[in-house]
Every structure is written in structure tokens, then in C-alpha cells.
Coordinates of N, CA and C in Angstrom, one line a residue:
M1 N -103.7 31.6 -112.5 CA -103.2 30.6 -111.7 C -103.3 29.2 -112.5
N2 N -102.3 28.5 -112.4 CA -102.2 27.2 -113.1 C -102.9 26.1 -112.2
Q3 N -103.9 25.5 -112.8 CA -104.6 24.4 -112.1 C -104.4 23.1 -112.8
N4 N -104.0 22.1 -112.0 CA -103.7 20.8 -112.6 C -104.2 19.6 -111.8
L5 N -104.6 18.6 -112.5 CA -104.9 17.3 -111.9 C -104.1 16.3 -112.7
Q6 N -103.7 15.2 -112.0 CA -103.0 14.2 -112.8 C -103.1 12.9 -112.0
Y7 N -103.3 11.8 -112.7 CA -103.2 10.5 -112.1 C -102.3 9.6 -112.9
I8 N -101.3 9.0 -112.3 CA -100.5 8.1 -113.0 C -100.9 6.7 -112.5
F9 N -101.2 5.8 -113.5 CA -101.7 4.5 -113.2 C -100.5 3.6 -112.7
S10 N -100.7 2.9 -111.6 CA -99.6 2.1 -111.0 C -99.7 0.6 -111.5
N11 N -100.9 0.1 -111.8 CA -101.0 -1.3 -112.1 C -101.1 -1.5 -113.7
Q12 N -100.1 -2.2 -114.2 CA -100.0 -2.4 -115.6 C -100.3 -3.8 -116.0
N13 N -101.4 -4.4 -115.5 CA -101.8 -5.8 -115.8 C -102.5 -5.9 -117.2
F14 N -102.8 -4.9 -117.8 CA -103.6 -4.9 -119.1 C -102.6 -4.8 -120.3
L15 N -102.8 -5.7 -121.2 CA -101.9 -5.8 -122.4 C -102.6 -5.2 -123.6
D16 N -103.9 -5.5 -123.8 CA -104.6 -5.1 -125.0 C -104.8 -3.6 -125.1
L17 N -105.1 -2.9 -123.9 CA -105.2 -1.5 -123.9 C -104.8 -1.1 -122.4
A18 N -103.8 -0.3 -122.3 CA -103.3 0.1 -121.0 C -103.2 1.6 -120.8
P19 N -103.8 2.1 -119.7 CA -103.7 3.5 -119.4 C -102.3 3.8 -118.7
Y20 N -101.7 4.9 -119.0 CA -100.4 5.2 -118.3 C -100.6 6.4 -117.4
Q21 N -101.3 7.4 -117.9 CA -101.7 8.6 -117.0 C -102.8 9.3 -117.7
A22 N -103.5 10.1 -116.8 CA -104.6 11.0 -117.3 C -104.5 12.2 -116.5
G23 N -104.9 13.3 -117.0 CA -104.8 14.6 -116.3 C -105.6 15.7 -116.9
Y24 N -105.6 16.8 -116.2 CA -106.3 18.0 -116.5 C -105.3 19.2 -116.2
A25 N -105.3 20.2 -117.1 CA -104.5 21.4 -116.8 C -105.2 22.6 -117.3
K26 N -105.1 23.7 -116.6 CA -105.5 25.0 -117.1 C -104.2 25.8 -117.1
N27 N -103.7 26.1 -118.4 CA -102.5 26.7 -118.5 C -102.5 28.2 -118.4
I28 N -101.4 28.8 -118.1 CA -101.3 30.3 -118.1 C -100.8 30.7 -119.5
S29 N -100.9 32.0 -119.8 CA -100.5 32.5 -121.1 C -99.1 32.1 -121.5
G30 N -99.0 31.4 -122.7 CA -97.7 31.1 -123.3 C -97.0 29.9 -122.7
E31 N -97.6 29.2 -121.7 CA -97.0 28.1 -121.0 C -96.8 27.0 -122.1
S32 N -95.6 26.3 -122.0 CA -95.2 25.4 -123.0 C -94.7 24.1 -122.4
F33 N -94.6 23.1 -123.3 CA -94.0 21.8 -122.9 C -93.3 21.3 -124.1
G34 N -92.1 20.8 -123.9 CA -91.3 20.2 -125.0 C -90.1 21.1 -125.4
P35 N -89.4 20.7 -126.4 CA -89.6 19.5 -127.2 C -89.4 18.2 -126.4
C36 N -90.2 17.2 -126.7 CA -90.1 16.0 -126.0 C -90.7 14.9 -126.9
A37 N -90.2 13.6 -126.7 CA -90.7 12.5 -127.4 C -91.4 11.6 -126.3
R38 N -92.5 11.0 -126.6 CA -93.2 10.2 -125.6 C -93.0 8.7 -125.9
N39 N -93.2 7.9 -124.9 CA -93.1 6.4 -125.1 C -94.4 5.8 -125.6
H40 N -95.5 6.5 -125.4 CA -96.9 5.9 -125.6 C -97.7 6.9 -126.4
Y41 N -98.9 6.6 -126.8 CA -99.8 7.5 -127.4 C -100.3 8.5 -126.3
L42 N -100.4 9.8 -126.7 CA -100.9 10.8 -125.8 C -101.9 11.7 -126.5
F43 N -103.1 11.6 -126.0 CA -104.2 12.4 -126.6 C -104.6 13.6 -125.7
Y44 N -104.7 14.8 -126.3 CA -105.2 16.0 -125.6 C -106.5 16.4 -126.2
Y45 N -107.4 16.8 -125.3 CA -108.7 17.4 -125.8 C -108.8 18.8 -125.2
I46 N -109.0 19.8 -126.0 CA -109.1 21.2 -125.5 C -110.5 21.5 -125.1
I47 N -110.6 21.8 -123.8 CA -111.9 22.2 -123.2 C -112.2 23.6 -123.5
S48 N -111.2 24.5 -123.4 CA -111.4 25.9 -123.7 C -110.1 26.5 -124.1
G49 N -110.2 27.7 -124.8 CA -108.9 28.4 -125.1 C -108.3 27.8 -126.4
A50 N -107.0 28.1 -126.6 CA -106.3 27.7 -127.8 C -104.9 27.5 -127.5
G51 N -104.2 26.9 -128.4 CA -102.7 26.7 -128.3 C -102.2 26.2 -129.7
T52 N -100.9 25.9 -129.6 CA -100.2 25.5 -130.9 C -99.5 24.2 -130.6
L53 N -99.5 23.3 -131.6 CA -98.8 22.0 -131.6 C -97.8 22.1 -132.7
S54 N -96.5 21.8 -132.3 CA -95.4 21.8 -133.3 C -94.8 20.5 -133.4
L55 N -94.7 19.9 -134.6 CA -94.1 18.6 -134.8 C -92.6 18.7 -135.1
D56 N -91.9 17.6 -135.0 CA -90.5 17.6 -135.2 C -90.1 18.1 -136.6
D57 N -91.0 18.0 -137.6 CA -90.7 18.5 -138.9 C -91.0 20.0 -139.1
N58 N -91.3 20.7 -138.0 CA -91.7 22.1 -138.0 C -93.1 22.4 -138.5
T59 N -93.9 21.4 -138.7 CA -95.3 21.6 -139.1 C -96.0 22.1 -137.8
T60 N -96.8 23.1 -137.9 CA -97.5 23.6 -136.7 C -99.0 23.6 -137.0
Y61 N -99.8 23.4 -135.9 CA -101.2 23.3 -135.9 C -101.8 24.2 -134.8
H62 N -102.7 25.1 -135.2 CA -103.4 25.9 -134.2 C -104.6 25.1 -133.7
I63 N -104.7 24.8 -132.4 CA -105.7 24.0 -131.9 C -106.6 24.8 -131.0
V64 N -107.9 24.7 -131.2 CA -108.9 25.5 -130.4 C -109.9 24.7 -129.7
T65 N -110.7 25.3 -128.9 CA -111.8 24.7 -128.1 C -112.5 23.6 -128.9
G66 N -112.7 22.5 -128.3 CA -113.5 21.4 -129.0 C -112.6 20.5 -129.9
Q67 N -111.4 20.9 -130.1 CA -110.5 20.1 -130.9 C -109.5 19.4 -130.0
G68 N -108.6 18.6 -130.6 CA -107.7 17.9 -129.8 C -106.5 17.5 -130.7
F69 N -105.5 16.8 -130.1 CA -104.4 16.3 -130.9 C -103.8 15.0 -130.3
L70 N -103.2 14.2 -131.1 CA -102.6 13.0 -130.7 C -101.1 13.0 -131.0
I71 N -100.4 12.7 -130.0 CA -98.9 12.5 -130.1 C -98.6 11.0 -130.2
F72 N -97.8 10.7 -131.2 CA -97.5 9.3 -131.4 C -96.2 8.9 -130.6
P73 N -96.0 7.6 -130.3 CA -94.8 7.2 -129.6 C -93.6 7.6 -130.4
S74 N -92.6 8.1 -129.7 CA -91.3 8.5 -130.3 C -91.4 9.8 -131.2
Q75 N -92.5 10.4 -131.3 CA -92.7 11.6 -132.1 C -92.3 12.8 -131.2
V76 N -91.3 13.6 -131.7 CA -90.9 14.8 -131.0 C -91.9 15.9 -131.3
T77 N -92.4 16.5 -130.2 CA -93.4 17.6 -130.3 C -93.1 18.7 -129.3
R78 N -93.7 19.8 -129.5 CA -93.7 20.9 -128.6 C -95.1 21.5 -128.7
Y79 N -95.6 22.0 -127.6 CA -96.9 22.6 -127.6 C -97.0 23.7 -126.6
W80 N -97.8 24.7 -126.9 CA -97.8 25.9 -126.0 C -99.2 26.5 -126.0
A81 N -99.5 27.2 -124.9 CA -100.8 27.9 -124.8 C -100.8 29.2 -125.5
D82 N -101.9 29.6 -126.0 CA -102.1 30.9 -126.7 C -101.8 32.0 -125.7
Q83 N -101.3 33.1 -126.2 CA -101.0 34.2 -125.3 C -102.2 34.9 -124.8
D84 N -103.3 35.0 -125.6 CA -104.5 35.7 -125.3 C -105.5 34.8 -124.7
H85 N -105.6 33.6 -125.1 CA -106.6 32.7 -124.7 C -106.0 31.3 -124.4
P86 N -105.3 31.2 -123.3 CA -104.5 30.0 -123.0 C -105.5 28.8 -122.8
W87 N -105.1 27.6 -123.2 CA -106.0 26.5 -123.2 C -106.1 25.8 -121.9
E88 N -107.2 25.2 -121.8 CA -107.5 24.3 -120.7 C -107.8 22.9 -121.3
Y89 N -107.2 21.9 -120.8 CA -107.3 20.6 -121.5 C -107.3 19.4 -120.6
V90 N -107.7 18.3 -121.1 CA -107.6 17.0 -120.4 C -106.8 16.1 -121.3
W91 N -106.0 15.2 -120.7 CA -105.2 14.3 -121.5 C -105.3 12.9 -121.0
I92 N -104.9 12.0 -121.9 CA -104.7 10.6 -121.5 C -103.6 10.0 -122.3
E93 N -102.7 9.2 -121.6 CA -101.6 8.5 -122.2 C -102.0 7.0 -122.2
F94 N -101.9 6.3 -123.3 CA -102.3 4.9 -123.4 C -101.4 4.2 -124.4
D95 N -101.5 2.9 -124.3 CA -100.8 2.0 -125.2 C -101.4 0.6 -125.1
G96 N -100.8 -0.4 -125.8 CA -101.3 -1.7 -125.8 C -101.4 -2.3 -127.2
T97 N -101.7 -3.5 -127.3 CA -101.8 -4.2 -128.6 C -102.9 -3.6 -129.5
Y98 N -104.0 -3.1 -128.9 CA -105.1 -2.5 -129.6 C -104.9 -1.0 -129.9
A99 N -103.9 -0.4 -129.3 CA -103.8 1.1 -129.3 C -103.6 1.6 -130.8
S100 N -102.8 0.9 -131.6 CA -102.6 1.4 -132.9 C -103.8 1.2 -133.8
E101 N -104.6 0.2 -133.5 CA -105.9 0.0 -134.2 C -106.9 1.1 -133.8
I102 N -107.0 1.5 -132.6 CA -107.8 2.6 -132.2 C -107.5 3.9 -132.9
V103 N -106.2 4.1 -132.9 CA -105.6 5.3 -133.5 C -106.0 5.3 -135.0
R104 N -105.8 4.2 -135.7 CA -106.1 4.1 -137.1 C -107.6 4.3 -137.4
Q105 N -108.4 3.6 -136.5 CA -109.9 3.8 -136.8 C -110.4 5.2 -136.5
A106 N -109.7 5.9 -135.6 CA -110.0 7.3 -135.4 C -109.5 8.3 -136.5
G107 N -108.7 7.7 -137.4 CA -108.3 8.5 -138.5 C -107.0 9.3 -138.3
F108 N -106.2 9.0 -137.2 CA -105.0 9.7 -136.9 C -103.8 9.1 -137.7
S109 N -102.8 9.9 -138.0 CA -101.5 9.5 -138.4 C -100.5 10.5 -138.0
P110 N -99.2 10.2 -138.0 CA -98.2 11.2 -137.6 C -98.4 12.5 -138.4
D111 N -98.8 12.4 -139.6 CA -99.0 13.6 -140.5 C -100.4 14.2 -140.3
S112 N -101.3 13.6 -139.6 CA -102.6 14.1 -139.4 C -103.0 13.9 -137.9
P113 N -102.5 14.7 -137.0 CA -102.7 14.5 -135.6 C -103.9 15.2 -134.9
V114 N -104.6 16.0 -135.7 CA -105.6 16.9 -135.1 C -107.0 16.2 -135.1
Y115 N -107.6 16.3 -133.9 CA -108.9 15.7 -133.7 C -110.0 16.8 -133.9
R116 N -111.0 16.5 -134.7 CA -112.1 17.4 -134.9 C -113.3 16.5 -134.7
S117 N -114.3 17.0 -133.9 CA -115.4 16.2 -133.6 C -116.5 16.3 -134.7
S118 N -117.2 15.1 -134.8 CA -118.3 15.1 -135.7 C -119.6 14.9 -135.0
D119 N -119.5 14.8 -133.6 CA -120.7 14.5 -132.8 C -120.5 15.1 -131.4
R120 N -121.3 16.1 -131.1 CA -121.1 16.8 -129.8 C -121.4 15.9 -128.6
I121 N -122.4 15.1 -128.7 CA -122.8 14.2 -127.6 C -121.8 13.2 -127.3
I122 N -121.3 12.5 -128.3 CA -120.3 11.5 -128.1 C -119.0 12.2 -127.6
T123 N -118.7 13.4 -128.1 CA -117.5 14.1 -127.7 C -117.6 14.4 -126.2
A124 N -118.8 14.8 -125.7 CA -119.0 15.1 -124.3 C -118.8 13.9 -123.5
T125 N -119.2 12.7 -123.9 CA -119.0 11.5 -123.2 C -117.5 11.1 -123.1
K126 N -116.8 11.4 -124.2 CA -115.4 11.1 -124.3 C -114.7 12.0 -123.3
H127 N -115.0 13.3 -123.3 CA -114.4 14.3 -122.4 C -114.7 13.9 -120.9
N128 N -115.9 13.5 -120.6 CA -116.3 13.0 -119.2 C -115.5 11.8 -118.8
A129 N -115.3 10.8 -119.7 CA -114.5 9.6 -119.4 C -113.1 10.0 -119.1
M130 N -112.5 11.0 -119.9 CA -111.2 11.4 -119.6 C -111.0 12.1 -118.3
M131 N -112.0 12.9 -117.9 CA -112.0 13.6 -116.6 C -112.1 12.6 -115.5
E132 N -113.0 11.6 -115.6 CA -113.1 10.6 -114.6 C -111.8 9.9 -114.4
L133 N -111.1 9.6 -115.4 CA -109.8 8.9 -115.3 C -108.8 9.8 -114.5
A134 N -108.8 11.1 -114.7 CA -107.9 12.0 -114.0 C -108.3 12.3 -112.6
E135 N -109.6 12.3 -112.3 CA -110.1 12.7 -111.0 C -110.3 11.5 -110.0
N136 N -110.8 10.3 -110.5 CA -111.2 9.3 -109.6 C -110.0 8.3 -109.2
R137 N -109.2 8.8 -108.3 CA -108.0 8.0 -107.9 C -108.3 6.8 -107.1
E138 N -109.4 6.7 -106.5 CA -109.7 5.6 -105.6 C -110.5 4.5 -106.2
E139 N -110.8 4.6 -107.5 CA -111.6 3.6 -108.2 C -110.7 2.4 -108.5
T140 N -111.4 1.2 -108.7 CA -110.6 0.0 -109.0 C -110.0 0.1 -110.4
Q141 N -109.0 -0.8 -110.7 CA -108.4 -0.8 -112.0 C -109.4 -1.2 -113.1
F142 N -110.4 -1.9 -112.8 CA -111.4 -2.3 -113.8 C -112.3 -1.2 -114.1
Y143 N -112.6 -0.3 -113.2 CA -113.4 0.9 -113.4 C -112.6 1.8 -114.4
K144 N -111.3 1.9 -114.1 CA -110.4 2.8 -114.9 C -110.2 2.2 -116.3
I145 N -110.1 0.9 -116.5 CA -109.9 0.4 -117.8 C -111.2 0.5 -118.6
S146 N -112.4 0.4 -117.9 CA -113.6 0.6 -118.6 C -113.8 2.0 -119.1
K147 N -113.3 3.0 -118.4 CA -113.3 4.4 -118.9 C -112.3 4.6 -120.0
L148 N -111.2 3.8 -120.0 CA -110.3 3.9 -121.2 C -111.0 3.3 -122.4
Y149 N -111.7 2.2 -122.3 CA -112.4 1.6 -123.5 C -113.5 2.6 -123.9
L150 N -114.2 3.2 -123.0 CA -115.3 4.2 -123.3 C -114.6 5.3 -124.1
F151 N -113.5 5.9 -123.6 CA -112.8 6.9 -124.3 C -112.5 6.5 -125.7
A152 N -111.9 5.3 -125.9 CA -111.5 4.8 -127.2 C -112.7 4.7 -128.1
D153 N -113.8 4.2 -127.7 CA -115.0 4.0 -128.5 C -115.5 5.4 -128.9
C154 N -115.6 6.3 -128.0 CA -116.0 7.7 -128.3 C -115.1 8.4 -129.2
L155 N -113.8 8.2 -129.0 CA -112.8 8.9 -129.9 C -113.0 8.4 -131.4
I156 N -113.2 7.1 -131.6 CA -113.4 6.6 -132.9 C -114.8 7.1 -133.5
R157 N -115.8 7.0 -132.7 CA -117.1 7.4 -133.2 C -117.3 8.9 -133.4
S158 N -116.6 9.7 -132.7 CA -116.8 11.2 -132.8 C -115.8 11.8 -133.7
S159 N -114.7 11.2 -134.1 CA -113.7 11.8 -135.0 C -114.2 12.0 -136.4
S160 N -114.1 13.3 -136.8 CA -114.5 13.6 -138.2 C -113.6 13.1 -139.2
S161 N -112.4 12.6 -138.8 CA -111.4 12.1 -139.8 C -111.4 10.6 -139.8
A162 N -112.3 10.0 -139.0 CA -112.3 8.5 -138.9 C -112.8 7.9 -140.3
P163 N -112.2 6.9 -140.8 CA -112.7 6.3 -142.0 C -114.0 5.6 -141.8
L164 N -114.8 5.5 -142.8 CA -116.1 4.8 -142.7 C -115.9 3.3 -142.4
Q165 N -116.6 2.8 -141.5 CA -116.5 1.3 -141.2 C -117.4 0.6 -142.1
M166 N -116.9 -0.5 -142.7 CA -117.8 -1.4 -143.6 C -118.4 -2.5 -142.8

């Protein structure tokens, strides 16, 4: 059975970092999305299972539990759940004037979209912040933006591909 949570943010008063949507899904075998291009950054974190991400240049990545991937604005992608071990994931779509800096500090590029964690505790905090954004529909916009900043901080600090900060 397909289980989903999703929250679409209605108030877009934030310019430096703005959430657009957050959600959770437990896919069925082979379930897919795309091809599609997004307007904003979209980050997926795999809670369990596996799947495949395909970029518009036909590069594919097998993504497993504990990993994630980032889709860039205007990047055409397709992704699908593994046949034997379909993935369960949480996602967040975001943008703003600081978004590209967060993405850069976390070590992502259109040619390097896969997230691998270097710290389990920080990764768990990131995962929890993402779930809280998807689940807590009644919280204030300031609570939600605080969780987005927590997510961003944890993404940067836990990414094994993040460049060293001087």
C-alpha cells in the first residue's frame, strides 16, 4: 500500500530561504515519477529501500537507504522505486537567495547529485527536521522556516561531499 504525507507551504514571505513543499512517501515496487523539470531545489532522503535516479543526460544513480539526491531547478529527471526493495523517503522543495549557497556548501552540483552522509547523528536530525515539516501542518510559519534552516545546516554538516570550510 502506498503511504504518503505532503504539506505545501502557502505563505511565501521569506526571500533568503523559502520552503515550497515537504512530504513523505512509501512507494510500491517500480513506482516512478517523471520525466519532469522542477522550478526549485528538491532534496530526497531515503529512509529505507532503494531506487534509481536518471538525469536528462541518461546518467543513472542507484540510491539506497541512508543516501539521498538533489534535483536542481530546470533539471529534467526521472526516478523510480526498486522492484524488490521499493524506497521510503522524505523530501523537501526549497529555494531563495541562500539556496544555491547551501547546495554549494553541501557539495552538490548537477553532475554530482547524490548525498552520502558522513555523520549519523546529524543525518538523523536532518531527517527529523524534514519529517516535522511534512507532518506539522498547524505550526507557525516561523516554526517551519526554523526547521528549514535546521535541515540546511544538517545537510551541509553531514554531507560527505561537502568541501572543507576554512
